Tab-separated table of C-alpha atoms in Angstrom:
chain	number	residue	atom	x	y	z
A	984	MET	CA	11.399	-16.162	-31.004
A	985	ALA	CA	9.994	-13.021	-29.464
A	986	ASP	CA	11.684	-11.728	-26.389
A	987	ASP	CA	9.729	-12.973	-23.370
A	988	LYS	CA	11.269	-10.364	-21.066
A	989	GLU	CA	8.551	-8.225	-19.573
A	990	VAL	CA	8.650	-4.607	-20.713
A	991	GLU	CA	9.220	-2.175	-17.854
A	992	LYS	CA	6.133	-0.132	-17.067
A	993	THR	CA	6.679	3.630	-16.848
A	994	ILE	CA	4.631	6.796	-16.549
A	995	ALA	CA	4.461	6.889	-20.342
A	996	GLU	CA	1.295	4.830	-19.703
A	997	ASP	CA	-1.775	6.658	-18.390
A	998	LEU	CA	-2.714	3.754	-16.109
A	999	VAL	CA	0.687	3.877	-14.420
A	1000	VAL	CA	0.307	7.627	-13.885
A	1001	THR	CA	-3.110	6.984	-12.317
A	1002	LYS	CA	-1.665	4.417	-9.910
A	1003	TYR	CA	1.126	6.763	-8.854
A	1004	LYS	CA	-1.419	9.544	-8.430
A	1005	LEU	CA	-3.702	7.417	-6.237
A	1006	ALA	CA	-0.776	6.270	-4.101
A	1007	GLY	CA	0.185	9.935	-3.729
A	1008	GLN	CA	-3.308	10.910	-2.641
A	1009	ILE	CA	-3.273	8.125	-0.068
A	1010	VAL	CA	0.064	9.086	1.502
A	1011	ASN	CA	-0.978	12.733	1.676
A	1012	ARG	CA	-4.206	11.830	3.468
A	1013	VAL	CA	-2.386	9.503	5.838
A	1014	LEU	CA	0.306	12.125	6.494
A	1015	GLU	CA	-2.341	14.679	7.469
A	1016	GLN	CA	-3.872	12.275	9.963
A	1017	VAL	CA	-0.499	11.242	11.374
A	1018	ILE	CA	0.478	14.893	11.849
A	1019	ALA	CA	-2.747	15.429	13.815
A	1020	LYS	CA	-1.565	12.697	16.227
A	1021	CYS	CA	1.773	14.456	16.880
A	1022	VAL	CA	0.837	16.201	20.129
A	1023	PRO	CA	2.637	16.450	23.478
A	1024	GLU	CA	2.753	13.124	25.385
A	1025	ALA	CA	1.822	11.091	22.282
A	1026	SER	CA	3.616	7.763	21.802
A	1027	ALA	CA	5.877	7.592	18.733
A	1028	ARG	CA	5.257	3.846	18.537
A	1029	GLU	CA	1.479	4.269	18.528
A	1030	ILE	CA	1.700	6.992	15.871
A	1031	CYS	CA	3.800	4.703	13.645
A	1032	GLU	CA	1.354	1.829	14.099
A	1033	PHE	CA	-1.548	4.174	13.344
A	1034	GLY	CA	0.109	5.364	10.124
A	1035	ASP	CA	0.803	1.834	8.884
A	1036	LYS	CA	-2.763	0.717	9.670
A	1037	LEU	CA	-4.165	3.667	7.715
A	1038	ILE	CA	-1.971	2.943	4.684
A	1039	LEU	CA	-3.179	-0.660	4.584
A	1040	GLU	CA	-6.808	0.402	4.964
A	1041	GLU	CA	-6.622	3.080	2.266
A	1042	THR	CA	-4.730	1.008	-0.311
A	1043	SER	CA	-7.181	-1.894	0.131
A	1044	LYS	CA	-9.996	0.325	-1.181
A	1045	VAL	CA	-8.547	0.923	-4.666
A	1046	PHE	CA	-8.153	-1.294	-7.751
A	1047	LYS	CA	-10.166	-4.078	-6.148
A	1048	LYS	CA	-10.857	-5.717	-9.519
A	1049	GLU	CA	-7.133	-6.337	-10.108
A	1050	LYS	CA	-6.988	-9.393	-7.860
A	1051	ASP	CA	-3.311	-10.106	-8.526
A	1052	SER	CA	-2.292	-6.500	-7.864
A	1053	LYS	CA	-0.188	-5.980	-4.736
A	1054	LYS	CA	-0.871	-2.868	-2.653
A	1055	GLY	CA	0.125	-1.535	0.721
A	1056	ILE	CA	3.058	-0.107	2.627
A	1057	ALA	CA	6.056	0.985	0.574
A	1058	PHE	CA	7.832	2.496	3.576
A	1059	SER	CA	6.769	1.942	7.174
A	1060	THR	CA	5.726	5.029	9.121
A	1061	CYS	CA	8.592	6.572	11.099
A	1062	VAL	CA	8.540	9.415	13.615
A	1063	SER	CA	12.119	10.601	14.183
A	1064	VAL	CA	12.463	13.426	16.709
A	1065	ASN	CA	15.035	16.218	17.113
A	1066	ASN	CA	18.553	14.797	16.609
A	1067	CYS	CA	17.241	11.406	15.456
A	1068	ILE	CA	17.841	11.606	11.715
A	1069	CYS	CA	15.591	8.837	10.398
A	1070	HIS	CA	13.949	5.393	10.674
A	1071	PHE	CA	12.649	5.591	14.248
A	1072	SER	CA	9.745	3.130	14.277
A	1073	PRO	CA	9.983	1.076	17.489
A	1074	ILE	CA	8.398	-2.339	17.891
A	1075	PRO	CA	6.637	-3.204	21.217
A	1076	SER	CA	9.760	-4.762	22.730
A	1077	GLU	CA	11.802	-1.594	22.126
A	1078	THR	CA	11.924	1.666	24.086
A	1079	ASP	CA	9.207	4.105	23.045
A	1080	TYR	CA	9.486	7.892	22.805
A	1081	PHE	CA	6.803	10.303	23.997
A	1082	LEU	CA	6.586	13.601	22.155
A	1083	LYS	CA	7.236	16.852	23.992
A	1084	GLN	CA	6.162	20.444	23.375
A	1085	GLY	CA	8.545	22.036	20.865
A	1086	ASP	CA	9.993	18.764	19.517
A	1087	LEU	CA	10.854	18.660	15.822
A	1088	ALA	CA	9.123	15.496	14.599
A	1089	LYS	CA	9.977	14.111	11.157
A	1090	ILE	CA	7.191	11.920	9.765
A	1091	ASP	CA	8.242	9.603	6.936
A	1092	LEU	CA	6.013	7.060	5.153
A	1093	GLY	CA	5.137	5.527	1.797
A	1094	ALA	CA	2.470	3.523	-0.024
A	1095	HIS	CA	2.288	1.664	-3.304
A	1096	ILE	CA	-0.338	0.438	-5.714
A	1097	ASP	CA	0.778	-2.417	-7.964
A	1098	GLY	CA	4.362	-1.576	-7.013
A	1099	PHE	CA	4.127	2.086	-8.067
A	1100	ILE	CA	5.487	3.934	-5.065
A	1101	ALA	CA	4.667	7.290	-3.501
A	1102	VAL	CA	6.761	8.469	-0.546
A	1103	VAL	CA	6.519	11.573	1.604
A	1104	ALA	CA	8.105	13.174	4.662
A	1105	HIS	CA	7.258	16.317	6.587
A	1106	THR	CA	8.627	18.001	9.706
A	1107	VAL	CA	6.288	19.451	12.324
A	1108	VAL	CA	6.832	21.324	15.570
A	1109	VAL	CA	4.961	19.455	18.293
A	1110	GLY	CA	2.432	21.746	19.930
A	1111	GLY	CA	2.762	24.358	17.178
A	1112	GLY	CA	3.501	28.018	17.781
A	1113	GLU	CA	6.295	30.316	16.660
A	1114	VAL	CA	9.650	28.686	15.892
A	1115	THR	CA	12.876	30.560	16.627
A	1116	GLY	CA	16.626	30.019	16.814
A	1117	ARG	CA	18.284	26.996	15.281
A	1118	ALA	CA	14.968	25.155	14.914
A	1119	ALA	CA	13.760	27.918	12.581
A	1120	ASP	CA	17.048	27.831	10.654
A	1121	VAL	CA	16.986	24.106	10.013
A	1122	LEU	CA	13.291	24.031	9.114
A	1123	LEU	CA	13.686	26.801	6.535
A	1124	ALA	CA	16.898	25.296	5.172
A	1125	ALA	CA	15.317	21.875	4.613
A	1126	TYR	CA	12.058	23.230	3.220
A	1127	LEU	CA	13.642	25.732	0.820
A	1128	ALA	CA	16.243	23.185	-0.295
A	1129	SER	CA	13.413	20.780	-1.160
A	1130	GLU	CA	11.647	23.546	-3.103
A	1131	ALA	CA	14.825	24.310	-5.039
A	1132	ALA	CA	15.303	20.592	-5.753
A	1133	LEU	CA	11.776	20.430	-7.193
A	1134	ARG	CA	12.639	23.201	-9.651
A	1135	LEU	CA	15.747	21.336	-10.802
A	1136	LEU	CA	14.027	17.950	-11.168
A	1137	ARG	CA	13.632	18.373	-14.908
A	1138	PRO	CA	14.709	16.307	-17.896
A	1139	GLY	CA	18.188	17.283	-19.076
A	1140	ASN	CA	19.428	18.411	-15.648
A	1141	GLU	CA	22.175	16.468	-13.873
A	1142	ASN	CA	21.834	14.977	-10.404
A	1143	GLN	CA	24.946	16.884	-9.256
A	1144	ALA	CA	23.150	20.216	-9.777
A	1145	ILE	CA	20.578	19.236	-7.140
A	1146	THR	CA	23.311	18.073	-4.747
A	1147	ASP	CA	25.015	21.463	-5.059
A	1148	VAL	CA	21.913	23.601	-4.565
A	1149	VAL	CA	20.825	21.682	-1.424
A	1150	GLN	CA	24.336	22.265	-0.029
A	1151	LYS	CA	24.276	25.999	-0.804
A	1152	ILE	CA	20.828	26.682	0.658
A	1153	SER	CA	21.683	24.764	3.830
A	1154	ALA	CA	24.850	26.851	4.223
A	1155	GLU	CA	22.851	30.093	3.977
A	1156	TYR	CA	21.124	29.042	7.213
A	1157	GLY	CA	24.296	27.838	8.924
A	1158	CYS	CA	23.262	24.195	8.458
A	1159	LYS	CA	24.506	21.105	6.628
A	1160	PRO	CA	22.697	18.410	4.660
A	1161	VAL	CA	23.052	14.978	6.253
A	1162	GLU	CA	26.090	13.373	4.665
A	1163	GLY	CA	25.595	10.652	2.067
A	1164	MET	CA	21.792	10.538	2.144
A	1165	LEU	CA	20.355	9.410	-1.201
A	1166	SER	CA	17.200	10.317	-3.107
A	1167	HIS	CA	16.398	7.490	-5.508
A	1168	GLN	CA	14.706	7.023	-8.815
A	1169	LEU	CA	11.515	5.010	-8.214
A	1170	LYS	CA	10.446	2.101	-10.395
A	1171	GLN	CA	7.763	-0.541	-10.129
A	1172	PHE	CA	8.477	-2.473	-6.918
A	1173	ARG	CA	11.823	-0.660	-6.583
A	1174	ILE	CA	12.261	2.082	-4.010
A	1175	ASP	CA	15.983	2.385	-4.812
A	1176	GLY	CA	16.313	2.611	-8.602
A	1177	GLU	CA	19.590	2.980	-10.498
A	1178	LYS	CA	19.792	6.771	-10.577
A	1179	SER	CA	20.146	8.735	-7.342
A	1180	ILE	CA	20.867	12.196	-5.944
A	1181	ILE	CA	23.343	12.363	-3.076
A	1182	GLN	CA	23.444	14.908	-0.242
A	1183	ASN	CA	26.626	16.432	1.170
A	1184	PRO	CA	28.947	13.710	-0.175
A	1185	SER	CA	32.348	13.077	1.368
A	1186	GLU	CA	35.307	13.210	-1.023
A	1187	ALA	CA	35.177	9.434	-1.443
A	1188	GLN	CA	31.401	9.451	-1.984
A	1189	ARG	CA	31.671	12.251	-4.546
A	1190	LYS	CA	34.173	10.206	-6.574
A	1191	GLU	CA	32.161	6.997	-6.334
A	1192	HIS	CA	28.654	8.380	-6.833
A	1193	GLU	CA	27.492	7.923	-10.392
A	1194	LYS	CA	26.614	11.062	-12.326
A	1195	ALA	CA	23.281	10.889	-14.110
A	1196	THR	CA	21.061	13.005	-16.327
A	1197	LEU	CA	17.363	13.155	-15.519
A	1198	GLU	CA	15.024	11.959	-18.262
A	1199	THR	CA	11.365	12.239	-19.201
A	1200	TYR	CA	9.104	9.489	-17.785
A	1201	GLU	CA	11.289	8.985	-14.709
A	1202	VAL	CA	9.985	9.150	-11.125
A	1203	TYR	CA	11.977	10.326	-8.095
A	1204	GLY	CA	11.522	10.261	-4.342
A	1205	MET	CA	13.307	13.513	-3.452
A	1206	ASP	CA	14.453	13.381	0.180
A	1207	VAL	CA	16.063	16.401	1.864
A	1208	LEU	CA	17.526	16.012	5.372
A	1209	VAL	CA	19.309	18.979	6.930
A	1210	SER	CA	21.074	19.276	10.298
A	1211	THR	CA	22.148	22.103	12.587
A	1212	GLY	CA	25.246	20.039	13.367
A	1213	GLU	CA	27.998	18.363	11.371
A	1214	GLY	CA	25.553	16.493	9.184
A	1215	VAL	CA	27.128	13.150	10.048
A	1216	GLY	CA	24.812	10.330	11.114
A	1217	ARG	CA	25.868	7.850	13.769
A	1218	GLU	CA	24.295	4.755	15.249
A	1219	MET	CA	23.310	4.688	18.909
A	1220	ASP	CA	21.706	1.934	20.952
A	1221	THR	CA	18.386	2.093	19.107
A	1222	ARG	CA	17.676	-1.194	17.373
A	1223	CYS	CA	17.073	-1.254	13.634
A	1224	THR	CA	13.459	-2.350	12.943
A	1225	ILE	CA	13.064	-1.493	9.250
A	1226	TYR	CA	14.394	-4.018	6.744
A	1227	LYS	CA	14.222	-4.761	3.025
A	1228	LYS	CA	14.465	-8.053	1.134
A	1229	THR	CA	17.431	-8.231	-1.253
A	1230	ASP	CA	17.860	-10.342	-4.381
A	1231	GLU	CA	20.357	-12.648	-2.661
A	1232	ILE	CA	19.400	-16.355	-2.616
A	1233	TYR	CA	19.861	-18.427	0.542
A	1234	GLN	CA	19.096	-22.023	1.480
A	1235	LEU	CA	17.075	-21.627	4.666
A	1236	LYS	CA	17.232	-24.726	6.846
A	1237	LEU	CA	14.813	-23.830	9.639
A	1238	LYS	CA	11.093	-24.125	8.986
A	1239	ALA	CA	10.466	-20.909	10.952
A	1240	SER	CA	12.959	-19.076	8.749
A	1241	ARG	CA	11.296	-20.333	5.568
A	1242	MET	CA	7.867	-19.321	6.871
A	1243	PHE	CA	9.104	-15.846	7.810
A	1244	TYR	CA	10.767	-15.381	4.417
A	1245	SER	CA	7.615	-16.516	2.625
A	1246	GLU	CA	5.496	-14.055	4.607
A	1247	VAL	CA	7.869	-11.173	3.851
A	1248	ARG	CA	7.936	-12.066	0.156
A	1249	ASN	CA	4.145	-12.328	-0.114
A	1250	LYS	CA	3.243	-9.311	1.998
A	1251	HIS	CA	6.037	-6.880	1.193
A	1252	GLY	CA	7.856	-8.097	-1.927
A	1253	SER	CA	10.968	-5.933	-2.311
A	1254	MET	CA	9.537	-3.064	-0.222
A	1255	PRO	CA	11.066	-2.054	3.135
A	1256	PHE	CA	9.175	-3.497	6.098
A	1257	ASN	CA	9.060	-3.120	9.867
A	1258	LEU	CA	9.365	-6.003	12.373
A	1259	ARG	CA	6.482	-4.956	14.403
A	1260	SER	CA	17.786	0.832	7.682
A	1261	LEU	CA	19.533	1.856	10.499
A	1262	VAL	CA	18.314	4.378	13.015
A	1263	LEU	CA	20.751	7.278	12.717
A	1264	TYR	CA	21.374	10.210	15.059
A	1265	GLU	CA	23.130	13.554	15.022
A	1266	ARG	CA	25.006	14.680	18.121
A	1267	PRO	CA	22.769	15.310	21.171
A	1268	GLY	CA	21.411	18.845	21.171
A	1269	GLU	CA	21.412	19.183	17.386
A	1270	LEU	CA	18.242	19.274	15.271
A	1271	VAL	CA	17.419	17.625	11.958
A	1272	ALA	CA	14.560	18.573	9.608
A	1273	GLN	CA	13.251	16.576	6.659
A	1274	PHE	CA	11.020	17.157	3.657
A	1275	LYS	CA	10.426	14.462	1.032
A	1276	PHE	CA	8.184	14.349	-2.015
A	1277	THR	CA	7.528	12.169	-5.049
A	1278	ALA	CA	7.867	13.735	-8.486
A	1279	LEU	CA	6.849	12.489	-11.939
A	1280	LEU	CA	8.905	13.818	-14.869
A	1281	LEU	CA	6.237	14.013	-17.578
A	1282	PRO	CA	6.367	15.713	-21.005
A	1283	SER	CA	4.020	18.386	-19.630
A	1284	GLY	CA	6.453	19.153	-16.811
A	1285	THR	CA	7.472	17.907	-13.391
A	1286	HIS	CA	4.500	16.980	-11.206
A	1287	ARG	CA	4.890	16.706	-7.437
A	1288	ILE	CA	2.272	14.217	-6.265
A	1289	THR	CA	3.096	14.100	-2.545
A	1290	GLY	CA	3.811	16.662	0.125
A	1291	LEU	CA	1.823	19.089	2.248
A	1292	PRO	CA	2.085	22.891	2.416
A	1293	PHE	CA	4.552	24.332	4.933
A	1294	ASP	CA	3.942	27.668	6.664
A	1295	LYS	CA	7.251	29.548	6.474
A	1296	SER	CA	5.855	32.444	8.490
A	1297	GLN	CA	6.000	30.358	11.687
A	1298	CYS	CA	9.828	30.442	11.492
A	1299	LYS	CA	11.526	33.575	12.846
A	1300	THR	CA	15.213	33.945	12.087
A	1301	ASP	CA	17.639	36.686	11.087
A	1302	ARG	CA	19.192	34.442	8.453
A	1303	THR	CA	18.083	34.822	4.828
A	1304	ILE	CA	19.242	33.592	1.455
A	1305	LYS	CA	21.549	36.247	0.019
A	1306	ASP	CA	22.766	34.432	-3.086
A	1307	PRO	CA	20.881	36.030	-6.040
A	1308	GLU	CA	21.023	32.824	-8.112
A	1309	LEU	CA	19.388	30.809	-5.326
A	1310	ASN	CA	16.694	33.450	-4.848
A	1311	SER	CA	16.057	33.506	-8.593
A	1312	LEU	CA	15.647	29.728	-8.607
A	1313	LEU	CA	13.292	29.741	-5.621
A	1314	ASN	CA	11.222	32.568	-7.093
A	1315	SER	CA	10.805	30.707	-10.385
A	1316	SER	CA	7.662	28.695	-11.021
A	1317	ALA	CA	7.666	25.044	-10.082
A	1318	LYS	CA	5.094	24.450	-12.814
A	1319	SER	CA	5.862	23.796	-16.458
A	1320	ASN	CA	5.232	26.484	-19.066
A	1321	LYS	CA	4.469	23.860	-21.680
A	1322	LYS	CA	0.895	23.654	-22.883
A	1323	LYS	CA	-0.671	20.329	-22.078
A	1324	LYS	CA	-2.666	18.242	-24.472
A	1325	LYS	CA	-6.251	17.702	-23.417
A	1326	LYS	CA	-6.486	14.115	-24.600
A	1327	THR	CA	-7.133	12.347	-21.283
A	1328	GLY	CA	-7.294	14.880	-18.490
A	1329	THR	CA	-4.984	12.709	-16.368
A	1330	GLU	CA	-2.067	15.148	-16.267
A	1331	GLU	CA	-4.390	18.159	-15.924
A	1332	ALA	CA	-5.799	16.783	-12.678
A	1333	MET	CA	-2.350	16.122	-11.262
A	1334	GLU	CA	-1.263	19.738	-11.708
A	1335	VAL	CA	-4.020	20.867	-9.377
A	1336	GLU	CA	-2.737	18.498	-6.688
A	1337	THR	CA	0.822	19.784	-6.838
A	1338	ALA	CA	1.682	21.150	-3.395
A	1339	ALA	CA	2.836	24.754	-3.540
């Protein structure tokens, strides 16, 4: 008998590439509009709700003929400010946060089409203007570390190489990557695939974390989080509102529980969802910056399909990268030198959309 197991869909198929690309376009458009809402006195809760609403609206407009195709939020919109590391997305019953001039706001969100996920994160300075001191250091460290990671996200490279370069660039700016944070391989309906890239691992984490070699036709959500402090996240009194369904099987006795589970399964599948991950914080007074992008490892090269440009000139600091190897890496092209075949035009179009 033939094997009935469904073959895993990858970016070796043009249609899968198209779905990733469309999801990437959607999250970039939503990110731009969410950033525009990040002004002094704005409500973090309202911004998060606005971002989620936009993702649902935008994903509903594509692939309408595929009636069984699931689309929507792959990662609920979060606005984590200053020393809040990640996952701040308060529900109405929780304490809100109102943005202030000069805040460092990390916007994190994701969308999917038919389970093909595009995630993105970007850090903005509320109110704009010149950025100095430790805020400038951490912004440049996180941004340049993400740019270096992009250049190492190539088939044949090992995940440990990316871990090391993020650590080194952060150190050049007197900062530390947030300990133990993972960037995962993305698969259909899986935001946390088998392979991952760890940041600033402890000795125990370094021993336990599985080494892996990147391969063609893989997709990664590369997430860089850098802190001016120790780089150690800690829980405070902020309630966790973002959850994800696991593969565990339970016998639910209450009708309300069964109804809730059914709604989560139908609306979100295995994607993270918000009740409207733990909310983590650095020590008070410290700052955390984040940049995240989605990258497709295609035969024609690595294609970044999410992420917005970042203006480095707004950051004024005396610190610079002195390591010649790091500078050489950052000055290298993020684009592939391989000539692309002109059979479909799909990959050609994606190269134009790569954020510089």
